[in-house]
Tab-separated table of C-alpha atoms and ligand atoms in Angstrom:
chain	number	residue	atom	x	y	z
J	1	MET	CA	0.000	0.000	0.000
J	2	GLN	CA	1.319	3.396	-0.826
J	3	SER	CA	-0.748	5.436	1.481
J	4	GLY	CA	-1.933	5.951	4.998
J	5	PRO	CA	-2.705	3.269	7.495
J	6	SER	CA	-6.389	4.116	7.619
J	7	HIS	CA	-7.264	2.162	4.542
J	8	GLY	CA	-9.556	-0.760	3.977
J	9	PHE	CA	-9.678	0.125	0.293
J	10	ARG	CA	-6.899	-1.763	-1.401
J	11	ASP	CA	-5.139	-0.892	-4.583
J	12	GLU	CA	-5.846	-3.128	-7.508
J	13	CYS	CA	-3.208	-3.920	-10.090
J	14	GLY	CA	-0.524	-2.270	-12.125
J	15	VAL	CA	0.503	-3.124	-15.684
J	16	PHE	CA	3.541	-2.244	-17.746
J	17	GLY	CA	4.646	-3.006	-21.308
J	18	VAL	CA	7.545	-2.243	-23.637
J	19	PHE	CA	7.927	-2.985	-27.345
J	20	ASN	CA	11.272	-3.549	-29.059
J	21	ALA	CA	13.722	-2.189	-26.516
J	22	GLU	CA	17.070	-3.369	-25.210
J	23	ASP	CA	16.767	-5.519	-22.082
J	24	ALA	CA	12.985	-5.332	-21.963
J	25	ALA	CA	12.645	-7.483	-18.833
J	26	ARG	CA	14.811	-5.130	-16.806
J	27	LEU	CA	12.763	-2.131	-17.944
J	28	ILE	CA	9.601	-3.933	-16.887
J	29	TYR	CA	11.179	-4.782	-13.545
J	30	LEU	CA	11.878	-1.079	-12.937
J	31	GLY	CA	8.426	-0.067	-14.141
J	32	LEU	CA	6.784	-2.550	-11.794
J	33	TYR	CA	8.940	-1.266	-8.979
J	34	ALA	CA	7.393	2.180	-9.466
J	35	LEU	CA	3.900	0.629	-9.608
J	36	GLN	CA	4.331	-1.475	-6.468
J	37	HIS	CA	1.721	0.621	-4.610
J	38	ARG	CA	-0.942	-0.769	-6.987
J	39	GLY	CA	-0.467	-4.374	-5.879
J	40	GLN	CA	1.776	-6.182	-3.439
J	41	GLU	CA	0.613	-9.768	-3.586
J	42	SER	CA	2.340	-11.004	-6.707
J	43	ALA	CA	4.542	-9.771	-9.525
J	44	GLY	CA	5.268	-11.191	-12.958
J	45	ILE	CA	7.002	-10.518	-16.266
J	46	ALA	CA	6.495	-12.186	-19.673
J	47	THR	CA	8.912	-11.628	-22.565
J	48	LEU	CA	8.945	-12.584	-26.216
J	49	ASP	CA	12.224	-14.379	-26.962
J	50	ASP	CA	14.132	-14.740	-30.282
J	51	THR	CA	12.219	-17.882	-31.220
J	52	ALA	CA	8.886	-16.001	-30.844
J	53	GLY	CA	8.180	-18.030	-27.726
J	54	ILE	CA	6.967	-16.435	-24.500
J	55	ARG	CA	9.018	-16.835	-21.329
J	56	PHE	CA	7.594	-15.793	-18.014
J	57	GLU	CA	8.361	-15.598	-14.323
J	58	ARG	CA	5.720	-14.999	-11.661
J	59	GLU	CA	5.792	-15.228	-7.908
J	60	MET	CA	3.943	-14.130	-4.805
J	61	GLY	CA	5.560	-11.137	-3.117
J	62	TYR	CA	7.035	-7.717	-3.759
J	63	VAL	CA	8.811	-6.945	-7.040
J	64	ALA	CA	12.143	-6.575	-5.227
J	65	ASP	CA	11.745	-10.008	-3.618
J	66	VAL	CA	10.408	-11.818	-6.688
J	67	PHE	CA	13.078	-10.738	-9.183
J	68	ASP	CA	16.831	-11.061	-8.911
J	69	GLU	CA	19.592	-11.122	-11.533
J	70	GLU	CA	19.190	-14.818	-12.134
J	71	ARG	CA	15.467	-14.597	-12.692
J	72	LEU	CA	15.743	-11.597	-14.996
J	73	SER	CA	18.434	-13.410	-17.023
J	74	ARG	CA	15.846	-16.110	-17.751
J	75	LEU	CA	13.731	-13.468	-19.527
J	76	PRO	CA	15.497	-12.576	-22.799
J	77	GLY	CA	13.762	-10.523	-25.483
J	78	ARG	CA	13.023	-7.004	-26.677
J	79	SER	CA	9.270	-6.947	-25.989
J	80	ALA	CA	7.663	-7.654	-22.650
J	81	ILE	CA	4.736	-7.009	-20.347
J	82	GLY	CA	4.514	-7.070	-16.563
J	83	HIS	CA	1.995	-7.005	-13.749
J	84	VAL	CA	1.731	-6.375	-10.031
J	85	ARG	CA	-1.371	-7.714	-8.417
J	86	TYR	CA	-3.584	-7.193	-5.453
J	87	SER	CA	-6.311	-9.778	-5.858
J	88	THR	CA	-9.689	-8.227	-6.548
J	89	ALA	CA	-11.397	-11.125	-8.317
J	90	GLY	CA	-10.198	-14.662	-7.783
J	91	ASP	CA	-8.061	-16.013	-4.965
J	92	SER	CA	-4.809	-14.668	-3.774
J	93	SER	CA	-2.650	-17.512	-5.035
J	94	LEU	CA	0.196	-18.062	-7.453
J	95	SER	CA	-2.103	-19.625	-10.056
J	96	ASN	CA	-3.872	-16.257	-10.305
J	97	ALA	CA	-0.664	-14.239	-10.604
J	98	GLN	CA	-0.189	-12.452	-13.925
J	99	PRO	CA	0.772	-12.142	-16.750
J	100	ILE	CA	-1.422	-15.085	-17.739
J	101	VAL	CA	0.344	-17.032	-20.484
J	102	PHE	CA	-1.526	-19.093	-22.990
J	103	SER	CA	-0.934	-21.137	-26.163
J	104	SER	CA	-3.422	-20.440	-28.911
J	105	GLY	CA	-3.895	-21.120	-32.608
J	106	ARG	CA	-2.217	-17.788	-33.324
J	107	GLY	CA	0.818	-18.579	-31.164
J	108	PRO	CA	1.613	-17.856	-27.542
J	109	LEU	CA	-0.139	-14.971	-25.814
J	110	ALA	CA	0.369	-13.241	-22.494
J	111	LEU	CA	-2.053	-10.884	-20.794
J	112	ALA	CA	-1.877	-8.464	-17.871
J	113	HIS	CA	-5.143	-6.920	-16.647
J	114	ASN	CA	-6.040	-4.126	-14.260
J	115	GLY	CA	-9.725	-3.921	-13.369
J	116	ASN	CA	-12.665	-6.191	-12.822
J	117	LEU	CA	-15.260	-7.568	-15.240
J	118	VAL	CA	-18.872	-7.328	-14.103
J	119	ASN	CA	-20.141	-10.088	-16.432
J	120	ALA	CA	-17.311	-12.548	-15.761
J	121	LYS	CA	-19.583	-15.204	-14.250
J	122	GLU	CA	-21.929	-15.295	-17.250
J	123	ILE	CA	-19.064	-15.532	-19.727
J	124	ARG	CA	-17.283	-18.193	-17.725
J	125	LEU	CA	-20.430	-20.343	-17.577
J	126	ARG	CA	-20.966	-19.931	-21.292
J	127	LEU	CA	-17.371	-20.844	-22.121
J	128	GLU	CA	-17.376	-23.802	-19.724
J	129	GLU	CA	-20.511	-25.143	-21.407
J	130	LYS	CA	-18.557	-25.032	-24.673
J	131	GLY	CA	-15.761	-27.069	-23.099
J	132	THR	CA	-13.275	-24.340	-22.146
J	133	LEU	CA	-10.999	-25.325	-19.274
J	134	PHE	CA	-9.860	-22.519	-17.015
J	135	THR	CA	-6.489	-22.615	-15.333
J	136	THR	CA	-7.195	-19.756	-12.919
J	137	ASN	CA	-10.297	-18.426	-11.228
J	138	SER	CA	-9.544	-14.819	-12.085
J	139	ASP	CA	-11.781	-12.962	-14.517
J	140	SER	CA	-8.771	-11.827	-16.570
J	141	GLU	CA	-8.356	-15.276	-18.119
J	142	MET	CA	-11.777	-14.838	-19.731
J	143	ILE	CA	-10.402	-12.210	-22.097
J	144	LEU	CA	-7.652	-14.543	-23.326
J	145	HIS	CA	-10.110	-17.396	-23.903
J	146	LEU	CA	-12.370	-15.096	-25.897
J	147	VAL	CA	-9.376	-13.975	-27.962
J	148	ALA	CA	-8.288	-17.579	-28.537
J	149	ARG	CA	-11.792	-18.631	-29.652
J	150	SER	CA	-12.186	-15.756	-32.094
J	151	ARG	CA	-11.991	-16.596	-35.804
J	152	LYS	CA	-10.702	-13.162	-36.810
J	153	ASP	CA	-7.524	-13.070	-38.910
J	154	THR	CA	-5.551	-10.763	-36.682
J	155	LEU	CA	-4.826	-10.601	-32.981
J	156	ALA	CA	-6.187	-7.052	-32.901
J	157	GLY	CA	-9.416	-8.210	-34.588
J	158	SER	CA	-9.786	-10.996	-32.047
J	159	LEU	CA	-9.195	-8.624	-29.155
J	160	VAL	CA	-11.856	-6.262	-30.532
J	161	GLU	CA	-14.295	-9.171	-30.589
J	162	ALA	CA	-13.355	-10.256	-27.061
J	163	LEU	CA	-13.566	-6.771	-25.571
J	164	ASN	CA	-16.987	-6.214	-27.052
J	165	GLU	CA	-18.227	-9.194	-25.037
J	166	VAL	CA	-16.873	-8.261	-21.645
J	167	ARG	CA	-18.251	-5.485	-19.455
J	168	GLY	CA	-16.676	-3.654	-16.553
J	169	ALA	CA	-13.285	-2.141	-15.930
J	170	PHE	CA	-10.238	-3.200	-17.839
J	171	SER	CA	-6.925	-1.738	-18.752
J	172	VAL	CA	-5.139	-4.620	-20.453
J	173	VAL	CA	-1.846	-5.267	-22.193
J	174	VAL	CA	-1.515	-8.328	-24.434
J	175	LEU	CA	1.799	-9.651	-25.735
J	176	GLY	CA	1.632	-11.585	-29.003
J	177	ARG	CA	4.176	-12.951	-31.483
J	178	GLU	CA	4.378	-9.730	-33.485
J	179	GLU	CA	2.897	-7.036	-31.326
J	180	ILE	CA	1.723	-5.647	-28.033
J	181	LEU	CA	-1.900	-4.540	-27.765
J	182	ALA	CA	-3.113	-2.216	-25.035
J	183	ALA	CA	-6.757	-1.377	-24.384
J	184	ARG	CA	-9.033	0.484	-21.998
J	185	ASP	CA	-12.715	-0.219	-21.429
J	186	PRO	CA	-15.239	2.171	-23.018
J	187	ASN	CA	-15.650	3.934	-19.644
J	188	GLY	CA	-11.905	4.264	-19.137
J	189	LEU	CA	-12.352	3.428	-15.470
J	190	ARG	CA	-8.749	2.434	-14.795
J	191	PRO	CA	-5.768	4.388	-16.135
J	192	LEU	CA	-3.300	3.365	-18.864
J	193	VAL	CA	-0.701	5.637	-20.445
J	194	LEU	CA	1.470	5.499	-23.533
J	195	GLY	CA	5.023	6.778	-23.531
J	196	THR	CA	8.261	6.558	-25.444
J	197	LEU	CA	11.763	5.540	-24.448
J	198	ASP	CA	14.451	6.289	-27.037
J	199	GLY	CA	11.913	5.643	-29.781
J	200	SER	CA	10.492	2.433	-28.228
J	201	PRO	CA	6.847	2.673	-27.166
J	202	VAL	CA	6.071	1.913	-23.515
J	203	LEU	CA	2.824	1.472	-21.590
J	204	ALA	CA	2.068	1.821	-17.888
J	205	SER	CA	-0.761	2.217	-15.425
J	206	GLU	CA	0.755	5.466	-14.183
J	207	THR	CA	3.371	7.917	-15.424
J	208	CYS	CA	5.515	7.502	-12.287
J	209	ALA	CA	6.729	4.264	-13.922
J	210	PHE	CA	7.938	6.253	-16.952
J	211	ASP	CA	9.853	8.664	-14.735
J	212	LEU	CA	11.888	5.830	-13.236
J	213	ILE	CA	13.036	4.456	-16.603
J	214	GLY	CA	13.482	7.871	-18.227
J	215	ALA	CA	10.550	7.480	-20.658
J	216	THR	CA	8.416	10.404	-21.810
J	217	TYR	CA	4.634	10.485	-21.434
J	218	VAL	CA	2.917	10.782	-24.837
J	219	ARG	CA	-0.797	10.422	-24.072
J	220	ASP	CA	-3.441	8.299	-22.354
J	221	VAL	CA	-4.739	5.201	-24.097
J	222	GLU	CA	-8.306	6.453	-24.653
J	223	ALA	CA	-11.502	4.885	-23.348
J	224	GLY	CA	-12.716	2.388	-25.973
J	225	GLU	CA	-9.359	2.382	-27.768
J	226	ILE	CA	-6.849	-0.352	-28.581
J	227	VAL	CA	-3.289	0.792	-29.195
J	228	ARG	CA	-1.204	-1.619	-31.278
J	229	LEU	CA	2.572	-1.515	-30.945
J	230	SER	CA	4.420	-3.332	-33.737
J	231	ASP	CA	7.264	-2.953	-36.231
J	232	ASP	CA	4.849	-0.739	-38.199
J	233	GLY	CA	4.777	1.776	-35.327
J	234	VAL	CA	1.930	2.808	-33.036
J	235	GLU	CA	-1.566	2.292	-34.422
J	236	SER	CA	-4.867	3.322	-32.842
J	237	ILE	CA	-8.018	1.212	-33.196
J	238	ARG	CA	-11.392	2.435	-31.933
J	239	TYR	CA	-13.269	-0.687	-30.911
J	240	ALA	CA	-16.140	0.861	-28.916
J	241	PHE	CA	-17.896	4.173	-28.493
J	242	PRO	CA	-16.184	5.993	-25.615
J	243	ARG	CA	-18.244	7.172	-22.634
J	244	PRO	CA	-15.467	8.074	-20.219
J	245	THR	CA	-16.216	7.869	-16.513
J	246	PRO	CA	-12.725	7.610	-14.958
J	247	CYS	CA	-12.421	6.564	-11.305
J	248	VAL	CA	-12.135	9.628	-9.072
J	249	PHE	CA	-10.747	7.480	-6.253
J	250	GLU	CA	-7.525	7.084	-8.247
J	251	HIS	CA	-7.034	10.793	-7.519
J	252	VAL	CA	-8.369	10.673	-3.968
J	253	TYR	CA	-6.190	7.808	-2.840
J	254	PHE	CA	-4.932	5.027	-5.125
J	255	ALA	CA	-2.528	6.599	-7.565
J	256	ARG	CA	0.870	7.958	-6.657
J	257	PRO	CA	0.879	11.756	-6.216
J	258	ASP	CA	3.795	12.113	-8.645
J	259	SER	CA	1.753	10.529	-11.452
J	260	LEU	CA	-0.382	12.024	-14.165
J	261	VAL	CA	-3.599	10.019	-14.172
J	262	PHE	CA	-6.353	10.696	-16.719
J	263	GLY	CA	-4.144	13.530	-17.938
J	264	LYS	CA	-4.100	15.303	-14.570
J	265	SER	CA	-1.592	15.622	-11.774
J	266	VAL	CA	-2.718	13.519	-8.819
J	267	ALA	CA	-0.917	15.800	-6.341
J	268	ALA	CA	-2.691	18.860	-7.800
J	269	SER	CA	-6.101	17.155	-7.494
J	270	ARG	CA	-5.432	16.273	-3.872
J	271	GLU	CA	-4.409	19.837	-3.069
J	272	ALA	CA	-7.566	21.095	-4.794
J	273	PHE	CA	-9.698	18.674	-2.710
J	274	GLY	CA	-8.031	20.080	0.415
J	275	GLU	CA	-8.589	23.703	-0.626
J	276	ARG	CA	-12.246	23.051	-1.299
J	277	LEU	CA	-12.578	21.179	2.006
J	278	ALA	CA	-11.231	24.236	3.846
J	279	LYS	CA	-13.944	26.369	2.238
J	280	GLU	CA	-16.706	23.866	2.996
J	281	HIS	CA	-15.616	23.065	6.559
J	282	PRO	CA	-13.626	25.917	8.093
J	283	VAL	CA	-12.625	25.742	11.755
J	284	ASP	CA	-10.621	27.766	14.266
J	285	ALA	CA	-7.428	25.827	14.861
J	286	ASP	CA	-3.687	26.184	15.453
J	287	VAL	CA	-2.251	23.693	12.961
J	288	VAL	CA	-3.259	21.475	10.022
J	289	VAL	CA	-1.875	17.940	10.450
J	290	PRO	CA	-2.046	15.322	7.670
J	291	VAL	CA	-2.442	11.605	8.281
J	292	PRO	CA	0.628	10.535	6.292
J	293	ASP	CA	0.914	9.729	3.487
J	294	SER	CA	-2.668	9.691	2.256
J	295	GLY	CA	-3.687	13.061	3.723
J	296	THR	CA	-0.516	15.003	2.944
J	297	TYR	CA	-1.425	16.822	-0.280
J	298	ALA	CA	-5.002	17.571	0.829
J	299	ALA	CA	-3.547	19.031	4.048
J	300	ILE	CA	-1.265	21.296	1.999
J	301	GLY	CA	-4.370	22.534	0.144
J	302	TYR	CA	-6.367	22.956	3.362
J	303	ALA	CA	-3.534	24.903	5.015
J	304	ARG	CA	-3.107	27.167	1.987
J	305	ALA	CA	-6.824	27.961	1.712
J	306	SER	CA	-7.402	28.410	5.453
J	307	GLY	CA	-4.195	30.261	6.329
J	308	ILE	CA	-3.632	27.801	9.209
J	309	PRO	CA	-0.008	26.562	9.241
J	310	LEU	CA	0.759	23.014	8.188
J	311	ALA	CA	2.560	20.870	10.756
J	312	LEU	CA	3.811	17.340	10.284
J	313	GLY	CA	2.492	16.190	13.633
J	314	LEU	CA	2.255	12.504	12.742
J	315	VAL	CA	5.142	10.409	11.485
J	316	ARG	CA	4.705	7.245	9.517
J	317	ASN	CA	6.995	4.233	9.700
J	318	HIS	CA	7.409	3.194	6.065
J	319	TYR	CA	9.054	-0.101	6.825
J	320	VAL	CA	6.203	-2.072	8.346
J	321	GLY	CA	5.913	-5.390	6.536
J	322	ARG	CA	2.660	-7.056	5.584
J	323	THR	CA	3.011	-9.810	8.135
J	324	PHE	CA	3.727	-7.795	11.237
J	325	ILE	CA	2.911	-9.895	14.292
J	326	GLU	CA	0.861	-7.853	16.718
J	327	PRO	CA	1.396	-8.274	20.446
J	328	LYS	CA	-1.431	-9.360	22.722
J	329	GLN	CA	-4.431	-7.107	23.303
J	330	SER	CA	-2.763	-5.615	26.388
J	331	ILE	CA	-0.983	-3.009	24.206
J	332	ARG	CA	-3.969	-1.097	22.888
J	333	SER	CA	-3.957	0.542	19.473
J	334	PHE	CA	-0.699	-1.187	18.669
J	335	GLY	CA	-1.656	-1.783	15.048
J	336	VAL	CA	-1.836	1.953	14.416
J	337	LYS	CA	1.073	2.863	16.686
J	338	VAL	CA	3.490	0.721	14.772
J	339	LYS	CA	2.694	2.694	11.625
J	340	LEU	CA	2.045	6.166	13.043
J	341	ASN	CA	3.441	8.156	15.917
J	342	PRO	CA	2.580	11.716	16.981
J	343	VAL	CA	5.310	14.325	17.336
J	344	ARG	CA	4.374	15.504	20.824
J	345	GLU	CA	6.396	18.720	20.641
J	346	ILE	CA	4.339	19.772	17.603
J	347	VAL	CA	0.838	18.727	18.647
J	348	LYS	CA	0.751	19.104	22.443
J	349	GLY	CA	-1.749	21.693	23.680
J	350	LYS	CA	-2.840	22.512	20.101
J	351	ARG	CA	-6.179	22.600	18.342
J	352	ILE	CA	-5.511	20.568	15.220
J	353	VAL	CA	-7.272	20.031	11.923
J	354	LEU	CA	-6.523	16.398	11.121
J	355	ILE	CA	-6.721	15.629	7.386
J	356	ASP	CA	-7.248	12.170	5.896
J	357	ASP	CA	-8.488	11.073	2.470
J	358	SER	CA	-11.340	8.834	3.633
J	359	ILE	CA	-12.881	6.928	6.523
J	360	VAL	CA	-13.550	3.272	5.791
J	361	ARG	CA	-14.584	1.401	8.946
J	362	GLY	CA	-13.822	4.248	11.345
J	363	THR	CA	-11.736	2.088	13.682
J	364	THR	CA	-8.372	3.451	12.520
J	365	SER	CA	-9.532	7.083	12.645
J	366	LYS	CA	-10.730	6.445	16.193
J	367	LYS	CA	-7.303	5.095	17.181
J	368	ILE	CA	-5.502	8.042	15.587
J	369	VAL	CA	-7.731	10.547	17.412
J	370	LYS	CA	-7.101	8.722	20.692
J	371	MET	CA	-3.364	8.642	20.049
J	372	LEU	CA	-3.370	12.401	19.467
J	373	ARG	CA	-5.398	13.065	22.603
J	374	ASP	CA	-2.971	10.888	24.599
J	375	ALA	CA	-0.181	13.082	23.194
J	376	GLY	CA	-1.847	16.140	24.739
J	377	VAL	CA	-3.755	17.547	21.744
J	378	LYS	CA	-6.440	20.006	22.902
J	379	GLU	CA	-8.959	19.605	20.062
J	380	VAL	CA	-9.092	17.273	17.051
J	381	HIS	CA	-11.145	18.534	14.080
J	382	LEU	CA	-11.212	15.711	11.551
J	383	ARG	CA	-11.587	16.711	7.898
J	384	ILE	CA	-11.926	14.186	5.085
J	385	SER	CA	-10.892	15.104	1.534
J	386	SER	CA	-13.631	13.010	-0.111
J	387	PRO	CA	-17.355	12.406	0.557
J	388	PRO	CA	-18.534	9.591	2.879
J	389	THR	CA	-17.622	6.200	1.384
J	390	GLN	CA	-20.907	4.321	1.372
J	391	TYR	CA	-20.766	1.772	-1.440
J	392	SER	CA	-18.453	-1.005	-2.584
J	393	CYS	CA	-16.484	-0.876	-5.815
J	394	HIS	CA	-17.246	-3.431	-8.534
J	395	TYR	CA	-14.602	-2.181	-10.911
J	396	GLY	CA	-11.394	-3.625	-9.575
J	397	ILE	CA	-10.834	-1.988	-6.217
J	398	ASP	CA	-10.920	-4.339	-3.276
J	399	THR	CA	-13.354	-2.715	-0.841
J	400	PRO	CA	-14.942	-3.930	2.362
J	401	THR	CA	-18.608	-4.953	2.166
J	402	ARG	CA	-21.146	-2.171	2.550
J	403	ARG	CA	-21.958	-3.237	6.084
J	404	GLU	CA	-18.331	-2.645	7.038
J	405	LEU	CA	-18.299	0.873	5.589
J	406	ILE	CA	-19.248	3.047	8.547
J	407	ALA	CA	-20.842	5.734	6.331
J	408	SER	CA	-23.301	3.217	4.857
J	409	HIS	CA	-25.158	2.996	8.166
J	410	SER	CA	-24.102	6.050	10.214
J	411	ASN	CA	-24.551	9.752	9.613
J	412	VAL	CA	-21.757	12.300	10.017
J	413	GLU	CA	-22.635	13.089	13.642
J	414	GLU	CA	-22.717	9.391	14.542
J	415	ILE	CA	-19.332	8.898	12.872
J	416	ARG	CA	-17.953	11.913	14.743
J	417	GLN	CA	-19.092	10.406	18.017
J	418	PHE	CA	-17.623	7.013	17.088
J	419	VAL	CA	-14.178	8.388	16.212
J	420	ASP	CA	-14.402	10.831	19.157
J	421	ALA	CA	-13.392	13.924	17.174
J	422	ASP	CA	-14.408	17.433	18.296
J	423	SER	CA	-15.839	18.035	14.834
J	424	LEU	CA	-15.989	16.155	11.529
J	425	GLY	CA	-16.416	17.429	7.988
J	426	TYR	CA	-16.387	15.596	4.657
J	427	LEU	CA	-15.859	17.115	1.234
J	428	SER	CA	-19.181	17.252	-0.657
J	429	VAL	CA	-19.732	15.323	-3.902
J	430	GLU	CA	-20.169	18.658	-5.752
J	431	GLY	CA	-16.993	20.008	-4.169
J	432	MET	CA	-15.028	16.918	-5.151
J	433	MET	CA	-16.252	17.112	-8.752
J	434	GLU	CA	-15.479	20.813	-9.054
J	435	ALA	CA	-12.002	20.305	-7.644
J	436	PHE	CA	-11.492	17.284	-9.935
J	437	GLY	CA	-12.652	19.369	-12.885
J	438	ARG	CA	-15.093	16.832	-14.335
J	439	PRO	CA	-18.889	16.696	-14.132
J	440	GLU	CA	-20.429	13.898	-12.072
J	441	HIS	CA	-22.020	12.227	-15.100
J	442	ALA	CA	-18.586	11.910	-16.708
J	443	THR	CA	-16.835	10.435	-13.662
J	444	CYS	CA	-17.169	7.273	-11.606
J	445	ALA	CA	-17.845	8.270	-8.019
J	446	ALA	CA	-20.022	5.244	-7.283
J	447	CYS	CA	-18.427	4.420	-3.936
J	448	PHE	CA	-19.728	7.813	-2.756
J	449	THR	CA	-22.978	8.086	-4.683
J	450	GLY	CA	-24.064	4.514	-5.522
J	451	LYS	CA	-24.483	5.571	-9.163
J	452	TYR	CA	-22.573	2.855	-11.024
J	453	PRO	CA	-21.687	3.944	-14.568
J	454	VAL	CA	-21.452	0.341	-15.815
J	455	GLU	CA	-24.464	-1.641	-14.745
J	456	ILE	CA	-23.613	-4.204	-12.100
J	457	SER	CA	-25.548	-7.457	-11.969
J	458	GLU	CA	-28.756	-7.543	-9.954
J	459	ALA	CA	-27.256	-10.281	-7.832
J	460	ALA	CA	-24.303	-8.088	-6.920
J	461	GLN	CA	-26.624	-5.190	-6.129
J	462	GLU	CA	-28.804	-7.349	-3.890
J	463	THR	CA	-25.834	-8.820	-2.073
J	464	GLU	CA	-24.651	-5.281	-1.460
J	465	GLU	CA	-27.971	-4.162	-0.063
J	466	LEU	CA	-28.436	-7.242	2.068
J	467	ALA	CA	-24.905	-6.874	3.377
J	468	ALA	CA	-25.695	-3.313	4.357
J	469	GLY	CA	-28.836	-4.462	6.137
J	470	LEU	CA	-30.916	-2.342	3.792
J	471	GLU	CA	-34.307	-3.282	2.482
J	472	VAL	CA	-34.223	-4.900	-0.950
J	473	GLY	CA	-37.008	-3.751	-3.236
J	474	PRO	CA	-39.557	-6.146	-4.785
C	1	LIG	FE1	-13.356	4.213	-8.350
C	1	LIG	FE2	-15.191	4.147	-6.436
C	1	LIG	FE3	-15.886	3.989	-9.035
C	1	LIG	FE4	-14.619	1.972	-7.849
C	1	LIG	S1	-16.685	2.729	-7.358
C	1	LIG	S2	-14.210	2.817	-9.855
C	1	LIG	S3	-13.252	3.061	-6.428
C	1	LIG	S4	-14.944	5.735	-7.950
């Protein structure tokens, strides 16, 4: 996870691709390193070798742990794709790690996918009835099977056919014998950017991966577009009518602040959310304190707009591993303390505006408020740089169930009481959209509004409502 410790929303996946470049596997390794925040469960690289065969290496764990010199030396070739994964659909196991590699009538194929298909179950049933055997239980494999079954002459034609059957969120890169294809769903929910490195085209989920390898950002792969990288150059294929509704949460929390996502600076969006929050929920206070790292840029914006000085009153330990063994219950709030610690000299006796990007279950915010009070803080005014998170994501972000989201069943005052803050203010939906610079109808903000831009199945909707303890209509 790249951000603060208050999160129950998990990043999804990151993809990277490079066509016809020296030492492609090493470039992918570096690109994945920069995209590690998008998935920490597994990492993988597939390369096209001199014999037009695909070699691949995949393993559970961080990029730095999965790949060493020896492993990278087993990945020769000038074209490659890579993937970091946080499981969103399918189990967290090595068999679901990506890239998925596949033999087909048109030669070997490898695929890396970021997102989640909303009609995966239907397609899987249909393909199974026709005798398809699945090697994973992730929805990404569906796309490769559809490509393999297509009768079209070209790989691009087959991908067009496949993508017109699936629905949901997908930013995919496909490595074939002669080309790399990259595509985004017609809603462009998840990001995917095209760049260039010494004349070789590169692809990544976020531009921070280009910065690390010295590539230049060219443009976004558009919603409903396939970009084909081959010896003929870069070709654009429109396979579906675009109706872009990019995920605003990428800017609120998921993406790295040093990235351009959907053509905008993530850091600038976060500062704008913070500025707007200061206007919507002003308060008399001595300092503005971010919950690091997720609240940092919004706190800069809040401080600038309010005139209240910014103070780094909480410090984050960046080196906490995923499998930290917590001591017994006797040391209360340990889980938060190991990640965050207040700087007493800065916060003691102060009225602070505490800035975070969201409240998921409320339990972590409660522990942070308590920790600050124990450090002698006089007043804690909690400000959240997004609206209340009330709904689950069906487009590739691993979210808790609705019942677990505190804002799905509690109002702002009830949440304030639960976290024990002196006051609580959330950014409004209108405020978020204005700061983001896109109208609501052209953005996915479904985890705040419940308005899903790509229809989710009735079953999923009902499960959601039942999980939230809400009445399900006739
Ligand atoms: Fe992003 Fe939320 Fe929409 Fe999911 S539901 S795509 S997290 S805005």
